[in-house]
Coordinates of C-alpha atoms in Angstrom, one line a residue:
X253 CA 27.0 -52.2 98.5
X254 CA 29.2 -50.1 96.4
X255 CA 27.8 -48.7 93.4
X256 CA 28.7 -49.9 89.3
X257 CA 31.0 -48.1 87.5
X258 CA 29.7 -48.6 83.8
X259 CA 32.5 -48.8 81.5
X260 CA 31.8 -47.8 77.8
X261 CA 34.4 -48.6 75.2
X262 CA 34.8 -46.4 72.2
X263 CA 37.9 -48.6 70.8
X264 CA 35.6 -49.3 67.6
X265 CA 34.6 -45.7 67.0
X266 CA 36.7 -42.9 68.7
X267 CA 39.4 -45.4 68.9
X268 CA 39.4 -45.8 65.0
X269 CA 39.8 -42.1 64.4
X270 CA 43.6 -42.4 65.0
X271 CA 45.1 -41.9 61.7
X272 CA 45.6 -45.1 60.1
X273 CA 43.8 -47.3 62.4
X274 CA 40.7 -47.5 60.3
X275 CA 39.2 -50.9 61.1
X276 CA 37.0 -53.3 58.2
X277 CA 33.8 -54.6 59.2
X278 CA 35.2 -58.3 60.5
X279 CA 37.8 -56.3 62.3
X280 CA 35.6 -54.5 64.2
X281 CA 32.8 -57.6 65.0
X282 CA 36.6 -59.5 66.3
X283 CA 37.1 -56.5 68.4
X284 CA 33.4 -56.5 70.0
X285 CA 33.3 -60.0 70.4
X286 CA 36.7 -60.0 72.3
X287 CA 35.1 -56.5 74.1
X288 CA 32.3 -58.6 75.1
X289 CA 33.8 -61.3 76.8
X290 CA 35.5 -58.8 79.2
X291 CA 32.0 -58.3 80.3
X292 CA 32.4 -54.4 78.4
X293 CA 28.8 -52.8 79.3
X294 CA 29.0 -50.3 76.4
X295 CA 30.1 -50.7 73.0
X296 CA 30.0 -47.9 70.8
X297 CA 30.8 -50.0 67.3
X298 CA 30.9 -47.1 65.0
X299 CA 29.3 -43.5 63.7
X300 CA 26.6 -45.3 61.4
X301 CA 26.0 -41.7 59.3
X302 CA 29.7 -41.3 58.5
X303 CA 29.9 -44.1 55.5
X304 CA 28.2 -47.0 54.3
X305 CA 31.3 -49.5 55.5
X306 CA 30.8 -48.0 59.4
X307 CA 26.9 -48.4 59.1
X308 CA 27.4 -52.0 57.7
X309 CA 30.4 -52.2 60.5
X310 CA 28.0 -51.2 63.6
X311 CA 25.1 -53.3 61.9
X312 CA 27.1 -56.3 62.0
X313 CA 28.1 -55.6 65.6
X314 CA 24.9 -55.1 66.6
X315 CA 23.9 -58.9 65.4
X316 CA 27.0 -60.2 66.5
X317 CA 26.6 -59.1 69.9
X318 CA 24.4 -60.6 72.8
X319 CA 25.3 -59.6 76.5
X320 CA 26.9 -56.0 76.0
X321 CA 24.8 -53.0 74.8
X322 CA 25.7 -51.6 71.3
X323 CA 25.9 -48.5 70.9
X324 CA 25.8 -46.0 67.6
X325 CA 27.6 -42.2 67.2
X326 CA 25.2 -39.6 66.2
X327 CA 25.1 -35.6 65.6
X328 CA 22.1 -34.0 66.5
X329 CA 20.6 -34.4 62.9
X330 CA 17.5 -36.3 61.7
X331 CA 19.2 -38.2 59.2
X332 CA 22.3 -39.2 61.7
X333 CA 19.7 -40.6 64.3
X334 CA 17.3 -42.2 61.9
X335 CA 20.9 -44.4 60.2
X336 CA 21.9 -45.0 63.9
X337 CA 18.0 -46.5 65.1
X338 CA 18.7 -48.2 61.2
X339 CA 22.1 -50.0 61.9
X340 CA 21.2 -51.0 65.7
X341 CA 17.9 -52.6 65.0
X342 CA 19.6 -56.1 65.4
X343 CA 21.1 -55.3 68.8
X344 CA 19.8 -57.3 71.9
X345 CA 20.2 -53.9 74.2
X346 CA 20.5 -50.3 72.0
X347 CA 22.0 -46.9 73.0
X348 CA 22.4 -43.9 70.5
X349 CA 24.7 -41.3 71.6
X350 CA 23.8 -37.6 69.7
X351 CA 25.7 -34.6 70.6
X352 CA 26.4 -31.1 70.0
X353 CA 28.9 -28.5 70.4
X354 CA 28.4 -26.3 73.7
X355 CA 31.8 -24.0 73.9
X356 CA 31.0 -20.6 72.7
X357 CA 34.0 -21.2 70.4
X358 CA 32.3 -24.3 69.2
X359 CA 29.1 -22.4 68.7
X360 CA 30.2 -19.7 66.8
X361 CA 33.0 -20.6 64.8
X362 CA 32.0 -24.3 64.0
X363 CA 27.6 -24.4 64.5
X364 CA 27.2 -21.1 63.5
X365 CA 24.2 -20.9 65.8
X366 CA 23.0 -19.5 69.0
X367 CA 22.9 -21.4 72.3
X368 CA 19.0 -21.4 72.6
X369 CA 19.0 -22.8 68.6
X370 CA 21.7 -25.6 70.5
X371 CA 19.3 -26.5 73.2
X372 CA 16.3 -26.9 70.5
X373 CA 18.4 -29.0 68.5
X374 CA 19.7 -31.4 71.3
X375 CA 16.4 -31.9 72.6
X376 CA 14.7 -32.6 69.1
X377 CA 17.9 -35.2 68.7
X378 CA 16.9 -36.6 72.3
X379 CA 13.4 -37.2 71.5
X380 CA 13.7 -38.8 67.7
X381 CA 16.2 -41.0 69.2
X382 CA 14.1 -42.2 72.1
X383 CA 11.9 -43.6 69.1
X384 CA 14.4 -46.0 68.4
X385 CA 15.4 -47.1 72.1
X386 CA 14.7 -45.8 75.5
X387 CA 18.5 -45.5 76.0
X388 CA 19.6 -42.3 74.8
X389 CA 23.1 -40.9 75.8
X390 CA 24.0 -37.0 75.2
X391 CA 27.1 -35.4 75.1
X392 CA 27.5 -31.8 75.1
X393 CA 30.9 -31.6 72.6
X394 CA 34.0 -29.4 74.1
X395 CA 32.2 -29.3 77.6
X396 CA 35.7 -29.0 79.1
X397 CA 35.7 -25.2 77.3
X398 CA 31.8 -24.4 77.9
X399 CA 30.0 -22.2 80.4
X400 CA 28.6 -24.1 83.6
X401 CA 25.6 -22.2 83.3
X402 CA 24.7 -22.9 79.8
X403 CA 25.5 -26.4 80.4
X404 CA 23.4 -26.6 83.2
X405 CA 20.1 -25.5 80.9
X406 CA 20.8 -27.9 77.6
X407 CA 21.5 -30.7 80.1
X408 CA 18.2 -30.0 82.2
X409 CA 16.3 -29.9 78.9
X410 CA 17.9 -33.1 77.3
X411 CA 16.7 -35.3 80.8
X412 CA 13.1 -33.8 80.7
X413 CA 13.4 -34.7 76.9
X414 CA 14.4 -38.3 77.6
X415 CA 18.1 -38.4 77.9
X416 CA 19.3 -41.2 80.4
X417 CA 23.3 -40.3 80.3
X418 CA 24.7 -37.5 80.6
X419 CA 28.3 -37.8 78.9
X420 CA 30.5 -34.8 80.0
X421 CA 33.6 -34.9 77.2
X422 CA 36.9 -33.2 77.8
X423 CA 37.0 -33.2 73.8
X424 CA 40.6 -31.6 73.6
X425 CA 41.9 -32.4 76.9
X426 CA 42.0 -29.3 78.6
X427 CA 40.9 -30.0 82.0
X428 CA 42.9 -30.1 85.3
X429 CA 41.5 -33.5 87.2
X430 CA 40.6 -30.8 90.2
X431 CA 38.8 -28.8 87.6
X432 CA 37.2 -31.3 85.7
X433 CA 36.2 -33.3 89.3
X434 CA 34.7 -30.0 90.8
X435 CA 32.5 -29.7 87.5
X436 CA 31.0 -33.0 87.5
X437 CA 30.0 -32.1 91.2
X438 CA 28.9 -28.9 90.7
X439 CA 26.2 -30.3 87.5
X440 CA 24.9 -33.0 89.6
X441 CA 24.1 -30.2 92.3
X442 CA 23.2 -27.5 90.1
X443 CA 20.9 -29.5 87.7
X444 CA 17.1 -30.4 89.4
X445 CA 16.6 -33.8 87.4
X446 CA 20.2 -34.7 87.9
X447 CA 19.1 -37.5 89.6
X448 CA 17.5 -38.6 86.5
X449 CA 20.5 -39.4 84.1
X450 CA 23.8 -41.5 85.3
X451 CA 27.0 -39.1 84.7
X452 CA 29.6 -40.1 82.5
X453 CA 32.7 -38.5 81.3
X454 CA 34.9 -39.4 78.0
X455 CA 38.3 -37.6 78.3
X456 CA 41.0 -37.0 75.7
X457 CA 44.8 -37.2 76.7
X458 CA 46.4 -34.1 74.9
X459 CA 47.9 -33.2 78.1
X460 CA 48.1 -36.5 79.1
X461 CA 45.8 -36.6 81.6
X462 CA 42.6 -38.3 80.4
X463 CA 42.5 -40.9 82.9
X464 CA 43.4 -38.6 86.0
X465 CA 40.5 -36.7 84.7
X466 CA 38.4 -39.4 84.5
X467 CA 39.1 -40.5 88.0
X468 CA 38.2 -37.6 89.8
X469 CA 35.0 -37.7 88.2
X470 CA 34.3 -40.5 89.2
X471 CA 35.7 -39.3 92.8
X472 CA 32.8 -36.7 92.2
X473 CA 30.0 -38.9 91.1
X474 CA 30.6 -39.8 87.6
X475 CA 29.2 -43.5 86.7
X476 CA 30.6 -44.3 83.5
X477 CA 33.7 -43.5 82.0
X478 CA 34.2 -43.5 78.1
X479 CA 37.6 -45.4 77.1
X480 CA 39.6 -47.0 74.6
X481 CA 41.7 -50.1 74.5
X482 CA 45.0 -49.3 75.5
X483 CA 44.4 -45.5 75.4
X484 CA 43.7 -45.4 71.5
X485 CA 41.9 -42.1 69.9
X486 CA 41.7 -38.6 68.5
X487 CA 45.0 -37.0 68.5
X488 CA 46.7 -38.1 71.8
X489 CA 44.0 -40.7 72.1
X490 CA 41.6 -41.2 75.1
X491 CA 41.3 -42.4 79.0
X492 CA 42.7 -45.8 78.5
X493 CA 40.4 -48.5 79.4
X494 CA 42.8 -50.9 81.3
X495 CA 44.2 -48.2 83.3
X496 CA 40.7 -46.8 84.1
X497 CA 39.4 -50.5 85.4
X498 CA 42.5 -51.3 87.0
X499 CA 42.9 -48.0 89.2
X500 CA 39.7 -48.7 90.8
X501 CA 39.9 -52.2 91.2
X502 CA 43.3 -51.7 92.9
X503 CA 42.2 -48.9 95.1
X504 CA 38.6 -49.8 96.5
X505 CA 39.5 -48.5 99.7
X506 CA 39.5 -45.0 98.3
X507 CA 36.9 -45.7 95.2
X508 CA 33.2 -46.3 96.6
X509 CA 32.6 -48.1 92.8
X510 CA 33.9 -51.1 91.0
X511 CA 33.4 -52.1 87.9
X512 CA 32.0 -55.7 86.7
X513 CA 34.9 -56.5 84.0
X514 CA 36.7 -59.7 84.3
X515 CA 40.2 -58.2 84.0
X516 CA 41.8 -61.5 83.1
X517 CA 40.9 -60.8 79.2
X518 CA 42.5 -57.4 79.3
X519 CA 46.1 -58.6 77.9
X520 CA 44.4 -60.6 75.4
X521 CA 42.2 -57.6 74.3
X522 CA 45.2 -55.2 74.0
X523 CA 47.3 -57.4 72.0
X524 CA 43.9 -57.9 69.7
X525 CA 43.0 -54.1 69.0
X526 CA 47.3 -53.7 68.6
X527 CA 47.5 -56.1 66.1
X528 CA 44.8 -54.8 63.9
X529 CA 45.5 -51.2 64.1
X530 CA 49.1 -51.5 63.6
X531 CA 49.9 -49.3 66.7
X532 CA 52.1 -51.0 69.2
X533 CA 51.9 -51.1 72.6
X534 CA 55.2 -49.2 74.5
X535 CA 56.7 -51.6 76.2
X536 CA 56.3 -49.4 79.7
X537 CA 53.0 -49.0 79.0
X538 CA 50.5 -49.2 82.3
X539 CA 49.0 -52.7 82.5
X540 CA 49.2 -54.4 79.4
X541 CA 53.0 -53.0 78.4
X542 CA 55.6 -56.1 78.2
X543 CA 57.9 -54.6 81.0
X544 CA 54.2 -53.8 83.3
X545 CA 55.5 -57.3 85.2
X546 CA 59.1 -57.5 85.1
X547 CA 61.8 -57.1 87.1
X548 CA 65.6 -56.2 86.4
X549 CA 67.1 -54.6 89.5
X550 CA 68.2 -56.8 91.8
X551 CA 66.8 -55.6 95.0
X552 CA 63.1 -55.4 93.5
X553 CA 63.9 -59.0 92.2
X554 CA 64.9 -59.8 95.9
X555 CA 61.5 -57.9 97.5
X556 CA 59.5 -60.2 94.7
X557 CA 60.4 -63.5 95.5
X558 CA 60.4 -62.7 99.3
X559 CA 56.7 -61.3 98.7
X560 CA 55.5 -60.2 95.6
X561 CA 53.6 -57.3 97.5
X562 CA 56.8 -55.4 98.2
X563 CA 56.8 -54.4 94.3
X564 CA 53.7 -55.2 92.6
X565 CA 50.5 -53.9 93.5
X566 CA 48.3 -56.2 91.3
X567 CA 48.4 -59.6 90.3
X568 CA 49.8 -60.2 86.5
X569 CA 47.4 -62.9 86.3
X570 CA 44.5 -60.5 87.5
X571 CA 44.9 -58.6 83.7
X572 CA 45.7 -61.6 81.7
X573 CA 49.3 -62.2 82.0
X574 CA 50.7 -65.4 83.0
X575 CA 54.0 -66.1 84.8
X576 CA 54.1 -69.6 84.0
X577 CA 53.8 -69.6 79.5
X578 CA 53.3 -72.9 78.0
X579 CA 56.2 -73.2 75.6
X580 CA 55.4 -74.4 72.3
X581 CA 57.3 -76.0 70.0
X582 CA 57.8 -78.5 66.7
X583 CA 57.0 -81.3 68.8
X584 CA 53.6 -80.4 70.2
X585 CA 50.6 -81.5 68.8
X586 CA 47.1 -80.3 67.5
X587 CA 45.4 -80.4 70.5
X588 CA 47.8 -78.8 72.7
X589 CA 48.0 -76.3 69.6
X590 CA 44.0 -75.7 69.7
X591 CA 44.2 -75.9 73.6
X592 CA 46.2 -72.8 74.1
X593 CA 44.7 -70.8 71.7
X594 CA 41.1 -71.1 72.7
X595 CA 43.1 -69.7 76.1
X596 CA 44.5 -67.2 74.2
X597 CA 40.4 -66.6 73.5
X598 CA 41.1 -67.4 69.8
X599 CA 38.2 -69.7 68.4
X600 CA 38.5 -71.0 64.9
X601 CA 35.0 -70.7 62.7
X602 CA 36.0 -74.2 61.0
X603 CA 38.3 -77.2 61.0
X604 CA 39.9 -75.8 57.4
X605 CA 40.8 -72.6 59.7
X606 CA 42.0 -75.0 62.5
X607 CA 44.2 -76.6 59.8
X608 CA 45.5 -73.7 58.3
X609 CA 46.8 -71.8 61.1
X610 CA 48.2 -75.0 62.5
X611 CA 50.2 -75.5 59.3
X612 CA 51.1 -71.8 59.8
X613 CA 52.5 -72.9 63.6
X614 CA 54.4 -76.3 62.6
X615 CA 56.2 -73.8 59.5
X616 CA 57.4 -71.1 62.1
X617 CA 58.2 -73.6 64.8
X618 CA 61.0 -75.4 62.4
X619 CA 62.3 -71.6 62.2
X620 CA 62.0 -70.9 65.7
X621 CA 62.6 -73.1 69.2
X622 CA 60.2 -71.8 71.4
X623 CA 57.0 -70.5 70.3
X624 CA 54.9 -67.9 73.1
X625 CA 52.0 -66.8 73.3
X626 CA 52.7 -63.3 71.2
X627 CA 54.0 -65.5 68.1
X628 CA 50.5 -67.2 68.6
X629 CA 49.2 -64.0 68.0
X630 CA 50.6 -62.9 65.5
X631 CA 49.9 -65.7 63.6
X632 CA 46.7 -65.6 63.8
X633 CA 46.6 -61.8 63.0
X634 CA 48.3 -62.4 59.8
X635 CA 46.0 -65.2 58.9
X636 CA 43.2 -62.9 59.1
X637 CA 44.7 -60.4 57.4
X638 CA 45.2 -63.0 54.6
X639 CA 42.0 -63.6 55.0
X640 CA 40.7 -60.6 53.4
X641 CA 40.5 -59.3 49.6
X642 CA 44.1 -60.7 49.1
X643 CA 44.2 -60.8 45.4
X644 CA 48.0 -59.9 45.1
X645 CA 50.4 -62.5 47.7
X646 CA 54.3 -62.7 48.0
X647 CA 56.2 -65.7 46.3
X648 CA 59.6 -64.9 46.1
X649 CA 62.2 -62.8 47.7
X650 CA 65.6 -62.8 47.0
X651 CA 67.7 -59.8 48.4
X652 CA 71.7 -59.2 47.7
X653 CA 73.3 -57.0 50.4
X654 CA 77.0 -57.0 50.8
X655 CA 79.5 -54.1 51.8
X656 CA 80.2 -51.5 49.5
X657 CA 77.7 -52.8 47.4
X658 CA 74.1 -51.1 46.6
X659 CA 71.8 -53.5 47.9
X660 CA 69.7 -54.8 45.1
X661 CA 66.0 -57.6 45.8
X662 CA 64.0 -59.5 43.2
X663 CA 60.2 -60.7 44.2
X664 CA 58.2 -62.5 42.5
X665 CA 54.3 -61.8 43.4
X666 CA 51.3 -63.6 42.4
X667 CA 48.5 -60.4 40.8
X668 CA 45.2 -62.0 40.3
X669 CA 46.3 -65.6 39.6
X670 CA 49.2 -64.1 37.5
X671 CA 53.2 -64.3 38.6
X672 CA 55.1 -60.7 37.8
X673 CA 59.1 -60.0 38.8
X674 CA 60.4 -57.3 39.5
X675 CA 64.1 -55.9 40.8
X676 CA 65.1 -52.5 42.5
X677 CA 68.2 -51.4 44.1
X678 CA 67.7 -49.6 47.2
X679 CA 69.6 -47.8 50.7
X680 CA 68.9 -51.5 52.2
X681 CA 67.5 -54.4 51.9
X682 CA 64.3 -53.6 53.1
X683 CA 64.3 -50.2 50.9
X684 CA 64.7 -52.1 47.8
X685 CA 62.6 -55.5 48.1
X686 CA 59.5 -52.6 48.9
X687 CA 60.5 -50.2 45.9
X688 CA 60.4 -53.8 43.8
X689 CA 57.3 -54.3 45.0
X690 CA 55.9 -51.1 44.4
X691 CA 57.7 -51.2 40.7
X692 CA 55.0 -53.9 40.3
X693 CA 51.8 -52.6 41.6
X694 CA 52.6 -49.0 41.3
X695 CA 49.8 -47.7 43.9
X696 CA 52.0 -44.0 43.5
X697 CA 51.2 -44.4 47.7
X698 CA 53.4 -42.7 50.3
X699 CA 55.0 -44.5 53.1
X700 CA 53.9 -42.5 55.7
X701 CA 55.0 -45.3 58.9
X702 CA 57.3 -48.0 59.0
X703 CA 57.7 -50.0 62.4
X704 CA 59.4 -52.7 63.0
X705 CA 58.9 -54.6 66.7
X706 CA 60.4 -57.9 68.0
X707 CA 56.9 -59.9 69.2
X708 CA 59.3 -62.4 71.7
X709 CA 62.9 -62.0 72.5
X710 CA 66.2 -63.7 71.3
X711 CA 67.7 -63.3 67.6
X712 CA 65.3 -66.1 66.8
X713 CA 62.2 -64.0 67.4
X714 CA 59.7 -63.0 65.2
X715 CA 59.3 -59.6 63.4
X716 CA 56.3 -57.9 63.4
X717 CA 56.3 -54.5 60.7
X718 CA 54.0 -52.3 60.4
X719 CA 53.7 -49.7 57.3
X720 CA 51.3 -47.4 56.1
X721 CA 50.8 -46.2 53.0
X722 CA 48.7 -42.6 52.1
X723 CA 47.1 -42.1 49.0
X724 CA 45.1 -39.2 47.8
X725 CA 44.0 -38.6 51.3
X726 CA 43.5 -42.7 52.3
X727 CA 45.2 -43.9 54.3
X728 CA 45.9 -47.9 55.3
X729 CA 48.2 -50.2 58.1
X730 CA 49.6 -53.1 56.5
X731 CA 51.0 -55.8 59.1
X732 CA 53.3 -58.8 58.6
X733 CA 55.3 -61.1 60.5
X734 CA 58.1 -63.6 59.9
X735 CA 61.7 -64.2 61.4
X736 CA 63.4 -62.9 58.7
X737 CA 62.6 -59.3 58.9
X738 CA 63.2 -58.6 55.3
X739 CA 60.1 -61.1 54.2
X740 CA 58.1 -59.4 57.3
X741 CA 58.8 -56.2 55.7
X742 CA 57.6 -57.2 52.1
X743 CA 54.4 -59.0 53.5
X744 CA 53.5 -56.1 55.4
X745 CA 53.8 -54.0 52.3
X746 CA 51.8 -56.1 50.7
X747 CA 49.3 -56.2 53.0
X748 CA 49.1 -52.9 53.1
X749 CA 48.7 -52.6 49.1
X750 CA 46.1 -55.1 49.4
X751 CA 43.8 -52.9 51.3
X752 CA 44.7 -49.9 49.5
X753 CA 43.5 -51.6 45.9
X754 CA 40.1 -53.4 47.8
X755 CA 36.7 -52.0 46.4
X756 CA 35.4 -52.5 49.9
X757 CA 37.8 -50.3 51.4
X758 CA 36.9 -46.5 52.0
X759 CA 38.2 -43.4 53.1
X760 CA 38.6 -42.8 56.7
X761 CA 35.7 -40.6 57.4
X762 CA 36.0 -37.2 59.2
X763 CA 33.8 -38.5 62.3
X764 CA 32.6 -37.1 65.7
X765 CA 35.0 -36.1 67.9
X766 CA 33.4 -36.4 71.3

């Protein structure tokens, strides 16, 4: 039998340290929920010590979720461990991941501290955690840069102190995979209780090679990798989950691991964590990228339909894509409505929701012919972004943009229960129906991102924007979608000002960077 490749997502808590993709708490227990249907053995909801909104976040997680364990961030500090054993009481199975810094440049310049005051701190983390749960993860921080030896004595003392996996972090993605694969060989041969803990590696991309990395540690006896949904992270973000999974699924004759993920909810998943975050998925993007499938040039069109072998190693409807969409329209009905979305994975908490969102498909579909599964998507992403504190919403938009003309938009928006217009002139007409917004809820906030992506194809297709606004160091993605790309733009803003203005929303934390 070949051994289990344990697969631990950090989507919900390194994933979130991107700038801008901070996630709310319903966000995140959406994301875990779709985590745990793709059978996800690790989920590391959140660094409980960082705010009140991520202990309440990884709380909620830990309640919501049954068959995956839940895992909580914390330094090597009393009070991080004791919030972490506080948020993950709820959880069916537990982990708390502590850490410390190890690289001598680490030690000195960030710690302050000596290595033997390092070792005494990891293994006092180890042991108050184990008083909490029995599974206790460490991970020495910038192991990449640190000395083999040292590494080799606070990892033999955090197994005799109770440790049970040993996560090996390229935090800033030095590493060369030989490098990084000889290192994770050489620790489980140097260290006496090696065969105490299970290996695991979590590798940054700053070079781009987080996943190569992670593969040769595997290669080398590493059995878990740490990853994020379509790659998402710290900086240049981290190993990407899908590619991770599908690498070794694809190539079990050189792999002597698999994993136990069903696959099939991977495109679902990525579009999920995409659509909350605001960050879009490249189109060429391994896996879960629109163009992973297709096929323009006409002999690899010709191989295909002889044998789809001769150009595609994997199945499309291994990862969740389907070459066969149902095509929705303005004639299809409720059921077939509810049908496709529960395949989508998209269940609806009440009939009223149910409703709503099929009120929200009948109104696009009279704008639109064919509705696919990424306007279904979308749809529902906006809902829920409705959903939350929405106390100011769009009502009117009328933009004038003609040749030789400065381009002028009035909006009416409801504030509170109260209708305000406003006008602007502006470079465009997206320029000035978001400076008439902003004329009305003057948030003073800087546009620091503003995306615009087509969800379908055809000059009927939906337009999903992004923006994000930064404000005295916050910093928030608003998303909206419509077919007129003007309105998308406006709702979007909206959004974004609507998250901005909520009392429950905080600053994104500086968190661990493991």
């Amino acid at each position: 039998m070949k051994d289990s490749l344990i697969i631990f997502d950090t989507t919900l808590r390194d994933g979130e340290q991107s700038p801008g993709a901070s996630m709310t708490r319903d966000e995140k227990v959406r994301i875990a929920r779709a985590l745990e249907r793709m059978k996800v053995d690790v989920i590391e909801a959140g660094f409980p010590a960082a705010s009140q909104g991520d202990f309440e976040a990884v709380q909620a997680v830990a309640d919501a979720i049954k068959d995956s364990t839940v895992c909580g961030l914390a330094r090597a500090l009393d009070k991080d461990i004791d919030r972490a054993g506080e948020a993950l009481k709820g959880a069916n199975s537990s982990r708390i991941h502590t850490f410390i810094a190890t690289s001598p440049i680490h030690m000195a310049k960030k710690l302050n501290m000596q290595p033997d005051q390092v070792i005494e701190y990891a293994v006092k983390a180890v042991k108050r955690a184990r008083q909490y749960t029995d599974n206790v993860e460490f991970s020495p921080e910038d192991a990449g840069r640190s000395e083999e030896d040292f590494l080799c004595r606070i990892l033999e003392a955090v197994i005799t102190a109770g440790a049970t996996t040993l996560n090996i972090p390229d935090t800033v993605g030095y590493s060369m995979p030989q490098q990084f694969g000889a290192m994770i060989a050489n620790l489980r041969q140097r260290i006496p209780n090696a065969d105490k803990a299970v290996f695991s590696v979590h590798c940054h991309n700053d070079l781009g090679l987080a996943v190569a990395n992670s593969l040769s540690a595997v290669m080398n006896g590493a059995r878990q990798v740490e990853c994020t949904i379509n790659g998402l992270g710290e900086r240049a973000g981290n190993a990407s989950l899908e590619e991770v999974v599908m690498a070794i699924r694809t190539r079990q004759d050189f792999f002597q691991c698999d994993t136990r993920l069903d696959t099939r909810e991977i495109v679902t998943c990525s579009k999920l964590v995409s659509s909350i975050t605001g960050f879009p998925v490249q189109p060429n993007k391994a896996i879960v990228g629109a163009n992973a499938f297709a096929h323009e040039s006409g002999i690899h069109q010709d191989g295909v339909l002889k044998n789809r072998e001769t150009y595609e190693i994997m199945r499309a409807e291994d990862v969740g894509w389907t070459t066969n969409r149902m095509v929705l329209g303005k004639h299809s009905g409720r059921n077939a409505f509810k049908t496709r979305m529960a395949e989508l994975g998209v269940q609806f908490d009440s009939e009223a929701d149910l409703n709503d969102a099929f009120f929200r498909f009948k109104q696009l579909a009279d704008k639109k012919h064919e509705i696919f599964d990424e306007d279904l998507q979308a749809l529902i992403s906006e809902q829920s972004f409705e959903a939350e504190d929405e106390h100011i919403k769009l009502v009117a938009l009328k933009v004038c943009s003609e040749t030789g003309e400065v381009p002028n938009a009035t909006v009416t928006i409801l504030v509170d229960g109260k209708e305000v217009t406003g006008t602007a002139t502006g470079g465009g007409a997206v320029d000035a129906s978001l400076k008439a917004i902003e004329s009305l809820v003057q948030t003073g906030a800087t546009l620091a991102l503003y995306s615009v992506n087509n969800i379908t194809t055809g000059t009927d297709s939906q337009g999903e924007v992004t923006v994000r606004l930064e404000n005295a160091g916050r910093i928030v993605n608003g998303s909206g979608a419509d077919t007129d790309i003007v309105i998308a733009s406006a709702k979007a803003y909206i959004n974004a000002v609507n998250k901005l203005q909520s009392p429950d929303q905080r600053q994104h934390p500086q968190k661990g960077d493991v």
